[in-house]
Amino acid sequence: MGEGGLVTGRVALVTGAGQGIGLAIARLLREHGARVVVSDRDPALAEAAAREAGQGAGPEVVPLACDVTDEAAVEGAVAHAVERFGGLDVMVNNAGITRDATMGKMTVDDFEAVVDVHLKGTWLGVRAAAKVMREARSGSIINISSLSGKSGNFGQTNYSAAKAGIIGLTKAAAKELGPRGVRVNAVQPGLIRTAMTAAMPPDVFAAREADIPMRRAGEPHEVAGAVLFLASDLAGYMTGAVLEVGGGRLM
Ligand code: NAP
């Protein structure tokens, strides 16, 4: 789709893009003409994902190992995009983990690990991208939250807190960066079919699906569509917004 793409020639960095939603985002941005840095904490996964997202695009899609909880690694990933492609137009903070347990069983380590990846990781990504984008006086940052952060999910006090925190972070950053021409938005996916939800017991997954007005889980590419829209000029007057991609779940 290069020529007629929605983000042709733009430079994008996607975290946690080794699989699932992040990989689908990298692939769709590429299909719409972006040059993409595909990053994940596992270098082998990033490598394989870049090959898959690139589908022969070669130098337009590059893999990078980046643990989003590591300040230097996140700064380095942004610097890599700038060195490799000459700038950074789109930053997608997508990396995520779950460590579900009810509070009686959840350890402080479970809490800190989840808050670290989602909240600190997203904050580091927003901050690093903003440094480059505010100089360029343009850019689009998209943070992946979750409907769990809107409504709270049983067994996810850590994850729901972190995902709700991402909304506050998104809105605060949108206020700081709006005058600099940089937009910051969030996407709240519902139940999406990835490795993360494959870990759910099948009966719990089925019960969740039955509760969704559209009566099915979403696919990663359906979240990627909302991200592409926010990355593109179609969303040129949107900042601080939260797009729900949940088939009508938890409206
Ligand atoms: P996924 O398939 O597990 O992919 C997430 C990727 O992020 C994995 O490759 C993971 O690596 C990587 N990652 C984890 N910690 C990282 C770190 N510190 N630095 C860099 N990469 C890291 O999950 P997904 O379902 O695609 O989720 C993507 C995002 O969507 C997450 O933020 C998630 O919370 C959000 N989300 C998902 C759903 C859903 O239903 N699937 C719903 C709402 C929101 P490892 O495999 O090594 O951990």
GROMACS .gro file of C-alpha atoms and ligand atoms in nm:
model
  299
    1MET     CA    1   0.000   0.000   0.000
    2GLY     CA    2   0.316   0.229   0.009
    3GLU     CA    3   0.206   0.516  -0.217
    4GLY     CA    4  -0.157   0.544  -0.109
    5GLY     CA    5  -0.085   0.451   0.251
    6LEU     CA    6  -0.209   0.650   0.548
    7VAL     CA    7   0.140   0.688   0.699
    8THR     CA    8   0.364   0.675   0.394
    9GLY     CA    9   0.727   0.765   0.469
   10ARG     CA   10   0.668   0.812   0.843
   11VAL     CA   11   0.894   0.649   1.098
   12ALA     CA   12   0.728   0.434   1.365
   13LEU     CA   13   0.857   0.256   1.674
   14VAL     CA   14   0.642  -0.015   1.831
   15THR     CA   15   0.731  -0.173   2.168
   16GLY     CA   16   0.642  -0.531   2.258
   17ALA     CA   17   0.598  -0.595   1.886
   18GLY     CA   18   0.738  -0.947   1.885
   19GLN     CA   19   0.389  -1.097   1.871
   20GLY     CA   20   0.019  -1.031   1.922
   21ILE     CA   21  -0.121  -0.679   1.901
   22GLY     CA   22   0.220  -0.510   1.865
   23LEU     CA   23   0.313  -0.728   1.568
   24ALA     CA   24  -0.024  -0.656   1.404
   25ILE     CA   25   0.034  -0.283   1.457
   26ALA     CA   26   0.384  -0.301   1.304
   27ARG     CA   27   0.249  -0.495   1.007
   28LEU     CA   28  -0.040  -0.254   0.939
   29LEU     CA   29   0.179   0.057   0.975
   30ARG     CA   30   0.419  -0.103   0.728
   31GLU     CA   31   0.137  -0.188   0.488
   32HIS     CA   32   0.043   0.180   0.499
   33GLY     CA   33   0.392   0.288   0.402
   34ALA     CA   34   0.569   0.351   0.735
   35ARG     CA   35   0.927   0.256   0.811
   36VAL     CA   36   0.908   0.060   1.132
   37VAL     CA   37   1.134  -0.030   1.424
   38VAL     CA   38   0.996  -0.357   1.563
   39SER     CA   39   1.112  -0.383   1.923
   40ASP     CA   40   1.063  -0.647   2.191
   41ARG     CA   41   1.257  -0.750   2.498
   42ASP     CA   42   1.339  -1.082   2.331
   43PRO     CA   43   1.580  -1.007   2.042
   44ALA     CA   44   1.502  -1.334   1.857
   45LEU     CA   45   1.130  -1.257   1.872
   46ALA     CA   46   1.189  -0.901   1.747
   47GLU     CA   47   1.398  -1.041   1.460
   48ALA     CA   48   1.131  -1.290   1.352
   49ALA     CA   49   0.854  -1.031   1.389
   50ALA     CA   50   1.042  -0.775   1.179
   51ARG     CA   51   1.076  -1.034   0.903
   52GLU     CA   52   0.705  -1.111   0.924
   53ALA     CA   53   0.592  -0.747   0.942
   54GLY     CA   54   0.828  -0.648   0.663
   55GLN     CA   55   0.737  -0.922   0.416
   56GLY     CA   56   1.025  -0.842   0.188
   57ALA     CA   57   1.036  -0.469   0.268
   58GLY     CA   58   1.394  -0.533   0.390
   59PRO     CA   59   1.558  -0.216   0.512
   60GLU     CA   60   1.224  -0.045   0.582
   61VAL     CA   61   1.155  -0.267   0.883
   62VAL     CA   62   1.421  -0.324   1.147
   63PRO     CA   63   1.423  -0.533   1.465
   64LEU     CA   64   1.551  -0.404   1.796
   65ALA     CA   65   1.586  -0.553   2.143
   66CYS     CA   66   1.434  -0.315   2.398
   67ASP     CA   67   1.310  -0.380   2.750
   68VAL     CA   68   1.068  -0.094   2.819
   69THR     CA   69   1.146  -0.094   3.191
   70ASP     CA   70   1.507   0.003   3.114
   71GLU     CA   71   1.543   0.381   3.077
   72ALA     CA   72   1.862   0.361   2.871
   73ALA     CA   73   1.714   0.096   2.642
   74VAL     CA   74   1.405   0.306   2.568
   75GLU     CA   75   1.612   0.618   2.503
   76GLY     CA   76   1.837   0.401   2.286
   77ALA     CA   77   1.543   0.265   2.086
   78VAL     CA   78   1.424   0.616   2.000
   79ALA     CA   79   1.781   0.716   1.912
   80HIS     CA   80   1.805   0.408   1.691
   81ALA     CA   81   1.491   0.507   1.497
   82VAL     CA   82   1.631   0.857   1.448
   83GLU     CA   83   1.973   0.731   1.334
   84ARG     CA   84   1.831   0.462   1.107
   85PHE     CA   85   1.544   0.654   0.948
   86GLY     CA   86   1.609   1.020   1.025
   87GLY     CA   87   1.333   1.093   1.277
   88LEU     CA   88   1.040   0.955   1.473
   89ASP     CA   89   0.679   1.029   1.376
   90VAL     CA   90   0.482   0.754   1.548
   91MET     CA   91   0.551   0.595   1.888
   92VAL     CA   92   0.336   0.303   2.001
   93ASN     CA   93   0.377   0.202   2.365
   94ASN     CA   94   0.234  -0.149   2.353
   95ALA     CA   95   0.458  -0.385   2.558
   96GLY     CA   96   0.268  -0.560   2.833
   97ILE     CA   97   0.247  -0.849   3.076
   98THR     CA   98  -0.010  -0.988   3.317
   99ARG     CA   99   0.046  -1.138   3.662
  100ASP     CA  100  -0.314  -1.210   3.762
  101ALA     CA  101  -0.413  -1.307   4.116
  102THR     CA  102  -0.668  -1.196   4.370
  103MET     CA  103  -0.523  -0.957   4.625
  104GLY     CA  104  -0.496  -1.230   4.888
  105LYS     CA  105  -0.251  -1.413   4.666
  106MET     CA  106  -0.089  -1.128   4.472
  107THR     CA  107   0.267  -1.053   4.579
  108VAL     CA  108   0.431  -0.713   4.583
  109ASP     CA  109   0.655  -0.847   4.308
  110ASP     CA  110   0.346  -0.924   4.092
  111PHE     CA  111   0.224  -0.570   4.150
  112GLU     CA  112   0.556  -0.402   4.080
  113ALA     CA  113   0.637  -0.609   3.771
  114VAL     CA  114   0.309  -0.516   3.603
  115VAL     CA  115   0.322  -0.148   3.701
  116ASP     CA  116   0.684  -0.133   3.586
  117VAL     CA  117   0.620  -0.265   3.235
  118HIS     CA  118   0.293  -0.084   3.166
  119LEU     CA  119   0.312   0.241   3.354
  120LYS     CA  120   0.682   0.315   3.385
  121GLY     CA  121   0.747   0.160   3.042
  122THR     CA  122   0.483   0.378   2.878
  123TRP     CA  123   0.604   0.688   3.062
  124LEU     CA  124   0.961   0.624   2.947
  125GLY     CA  125   0.838   0.575   2.590
  126VAL     CA  126   0.628   0.891   2.591
  127ARG     CA  127   0.911   1.095   2.739
  128ALA     CA  128   1.177   0.967   2.499
  129ALA     CA  129   0.955   1.009   2.191
  130ALA     CA  130   0.840   1.354   2.303
  131LYS     CA  131   1.198   1.482   2.313
  132VAL     CA  132   1.237   1.414   1.941
  133MET     CA  133   0.882   1.502   1.836
  134ARG     CA  134   0.861   1.837   2.014
  135GLU     CA  135   1.173   1.947   1.826
  136ALA     CA  136   1.012   1.841   1.499
  137ARG     CA  137   0.686   2.003   1.614
  138SER     CA  138   0.491   1.699   1.500
  139GLY     CA  139   0.428   1.340   1.596
  140SER     CA  140   0.170   1.095   1.722
  141ILE     CA  141   0.211   0.887   2.038
  142ILE     CA  142  -0.031   0.600   2.098
  143ASN     CA  143  -0.049   0.421   2.432
  144ILE     CA  144  -0.213   0.082   2.466
  145SER     CA  145  -0.435   0.077   2.774
  146SER     CA  146  -0.715  -0.177   2.829
  147LEU     CA  147  -1.085  -0.186   2.915
  148SER     CA  148  -0.954  -0.342   3.237
  149GLY     CA  149  -0.831   0.008   3.321
  150LYS     CA  150  -1.179   0.151   3.264
  151SER     CA  151  -1.387  -0.096   3.459
  152GLY     CA  152  -1.141  -0.295   3.671
  153ASN     CA  153  -1.113  -0.672   3.624
  154PHE     CA  154  -1.139  -0.929   3.902
  155GLY     CA  155  -0.789  -1.067   3.974
  156GLN     CA  156  -0.618  -0.775   3.802
  157THR     CA  157  -0.571  -0.505   4.067
  158ASN     CA  158  -0.216  -0.456   3.940
  159TYR     CA  159  -0.302  -0.455   3.569
  160SER     CA  160  -0.620  -0.246   3.605
  161ALA     CA  161  -0.430   0.014   3.811
  162ALA     CA  162  -0.152   0.034   3.554
  163LYS     CA  163  -0.390   0.051   3.257
  164ALA     CA  164  -0.597   0.325   3.425
  165GLY     CA  165  -0.274   0.507   3.502
  166ILE     CA  166  -0.189   0.505   3.132
  167ILE     CA  167  -0.504   0.710   3.068
  168GLY     CA  168  -0.400   0.979   3.317
  169LEU     CA  169  -0.050   0.979   3.171
  170THR     CA  170  -0.190   1.008   2.816
  171LYS     CA  171  -0.408   1.307   2.903
  172ALA     CA  172  -0.138   1.488   3.101
  173ALA     CA  173   0.114   1.436   2.821
  174ALA     CA  174  -0.144   1.551   2.564
  175LYS     CA  175  -0.175   1.879   2.754
  176GLU     CA  176   0.202   1.927   2.772
  177LEU     CA  177   0.267   1.835   2.411
  178GLY     CA  178  -0.039   1.976   2.233
  179PRO     CA  179   0.114   2.323   2.197
  180ARG     CA  180   0.424   2.155   2.044
  181GLY     CA  181   0.225   1.987   1.767
  182VAL     CA  182   0.251   1.639   1.922
  183ARG     CA  183  -0.065   1.433   1.973
  184VAL     CA  184  -0.096   1.171   2.248
  185ASN     CA  185  -0.387   0.925   2.250
  186ALA     CA  186  -0.476   0.588   2.399
  187VAL     CA  187  -0.650   0.274   2.281
  188GLN     CA  188  -0.844   0.048   2.517
  189PRO     CA  189  -0.878  -0.300   2.367
  190GLY     CA  190  -1.130  -0.543   2.510
  191LEU     CA  191  -1.083  -0.919   2.483
  192ILE     CA  192  -0.834  -0.980   2.200
  193ARG     CA  193  -0.712  -1.319   2.080
  194THR     CA  194  -0.336  -1.325   2.159
  195ALA     CA  195  -0.086  -1.523   2.368
  196MET     CA  196  -0.186  -1.304   2.663
  197THR     CA  197  -0.549  -1.420   2.655
  198ALA     CA  198  -0.461  -1.776   2.546
  199ALA     CA  199  -0.339  -1.814   2.903
  200MET     CA  200  -0.698  -1.769   3.030
  201PRO     CA  201  -0.897  -2.083   3.124
  202PRO     CA  202  -1.121  -2.167   2.823
  203ASP     CA  203  -1.442  -2.143   3.029
  204VAL     CA  204  -1.349  -1.793   3.152
  205PHE     CA  205  -1.267  -1.687   2.795
  206ALA     CA  206  -1.601  -1.823   2.667
  207ALA     CA  207  -1.793  -1.648   2.946
  208ARG     CA  208  -1.624  -1.318   2.860
  209GLU     CA  209  -1.706  -1.362   2.490
  210ALA     CA  210  -2.072  -1.433   2.572
  211ASP     CA  211  -2.087  -1.103   2.758
  212ILE     CA  212  -1.968  -0.897   2.458
  213PRO     CA  213  -2.243  -0.734   2.248
  214MET     CA  214  -2.064  -0.848   1.930
  215ARG     CA  215  -2.040  -1.201   2.083
  216ARG     CA  216  -1.678  -1.260   1.991
  217ALA     CA  217  -1.324  -1.174   2.092
  218GLY     CA  218  -1.138  -0.925   1.874
  219GLU     CA  219  -0.837  -0.995   1.655
  220PRO     CA  220  -0.504  -0.810   1.685
  221HIS     CA  221  -0.548  -0.643   1.345
  222GLU     CA  222  -0.871  -0.485   1.470
  223VAL     CA  223  -0.676  -0.302   1.743
  224ALA     CA  224  -0.411  -0.212   1.487
  225GLY     CA  225  -0.676  -0.035   1.279
  226ALA     CA  226  -0.749   0.210   1.561
  227VAL     CA  227  -0.376   0.268   1.612
  228LEU     CA  228  -0.322   0.336   1.242
  229PHE     CA  229  -0.608   0.587   1.247
  230LEU     CA  230  -0.458   0.772   1.547
  231ALA     CA  231  -0.113   0.764   1.385
  232SER     CA  232  -0.245   0.914   1.063
  233ASP     CA  233  -0.354   1.264   0.965
  234LEU     CA  234  -0.715   1.142   0.970
  235ALA     CA  235  -0.688   1.195   1.346
  236GLY     CA  236  -0.506   1.527   1.306
  237TYR     CA  237  -0.730   1.712   1.555
  238MET     CA  238  -0.745   1.434   1.814
  239THR     CA  239  -0.536   1.437   2.129
  240GLY     CA  240  -0.594   1.306   2.481
  241ALA     CA  241  -0.861   1.075   2.341
  242VAL     CA  242  -0.929   0.717   2.441
  243LEU     CA  243  -1.059   0.482   2.171
  244GLU     CA  244  -1.233   0.165   2.288
  245VAL     CA  245  -1.189  -0.141   2.067
  246GLY     CA  246  -1.400  -0.394   2.248
  247GLY     CA  247  -1.695  -0.503   2.038
  248GLY     CA  248  -1.917  -0.299   2.269
  249ARG     CA  249  -1.788  -0.460   2.590
  250LEU     CA  250  -1.805  -0.247   2.907
  251MET     CA  251  -1.946   0.058   2.729
  252NAP     P1  252   0.143  -1.049   2.400
  252NAP     O1  253   0.096  -1.131   2.284
  252NAP     O2  254   0.185  -1.118   2.524
  252NAP     O3  255   0.256  -0.950   2.348
  252NAP     C1  256   0.317  -0.857   2.433
  252NAP     C2  257   0.464  -0.850   2.400
  252NAP     O4  258   0.525  -0.754   2.488
  252NAP     C3  259   0.533  -0.984   2.425
  252NAP     O5  260   0.618  -1.016   2.317
  252NAP     C4  261   0.611  -0.956   2.552
  252NAP     O6  262   0.726  -1.033   2.567
  252NAP     C5  263   0.647  -0.811   2.532
  252NAP     N1  264   0.697  -0.754   2.656
  252NAP     C6  265   0.663  -0.785   2.783
  252NAP     N2  266   0.734  -0.714   2.870
  252NAP     C7  267   0.818  -0.636   2.797
  252NAP     C8  268   0.918  -0.542   2.830
  252NAP     N3  269   0.949  -0.515   2.957
  252NAP     N4  270   0.982  -0.478   2.730
  252NAP     C9  271   0.952  -0.506   2.602
  252NAP     N5  272   0.863  -0.597   2.565
  252NAP    C10  273   0.794  -0.660   2.662
  252NAP     O7  274   0.026  -0.949   2.445
  252NAP     P2  275  -0.084  -0.871   2.361
  252NAP     O8  276  -0.215  -0.933   2.395
  252NAP     O9  277  -0.043  -0.856   2.221
  252NAP    O10  278  -0.079  -0.731   2.437
  252NAP    C11  279  -0.025  -0.611   2.379
  252NAP    C12  280  -0.076  -0.493   2.462
  252NAP    O11  281  -0.219  -0.490   2.454
  252NAP    C13  282  -0.041  -0.501   2.610
  252NAP    O12  283  -0.012  -0.373   2.660
  252NAP    C14  284  -0.169  -0.554   2.671
  252NAP    O13  285  -0.179  -0.521   2.806
  252NAP    C15  286  -0.271  -0.483   2.584
  252NAP     N6  287  -0.403  -0.544   2.585
  252NAP    C16  288  -0.423  -0.673   2.546
  252NAP    C17  289  -0.551  -0.726   2.549
  252NAP    C18  290  -0.581  -0.866   2.506
  252NAP    O14  291  -0.697  -0.910   2.525
  252NAP     N7  292  -0.489  -0.940   2.449
  252NAP    C19  293  -0.658  -0.648   2.593
  252NAP    C20  294  -0.635  -0.518   2.632
  252NAP    C21  295  -0.506  -0.466   2.628
  252NAP     P3  296   0.719  -1.165   2.662
  252NAP    O15  297   0.637  -1.265   2.588
  252NAP    O16  298   0.862  -1.200   2.678
  252NAP    O17  299   0.654  -1.121   2.793
   0.00000   0.00000   0.00000
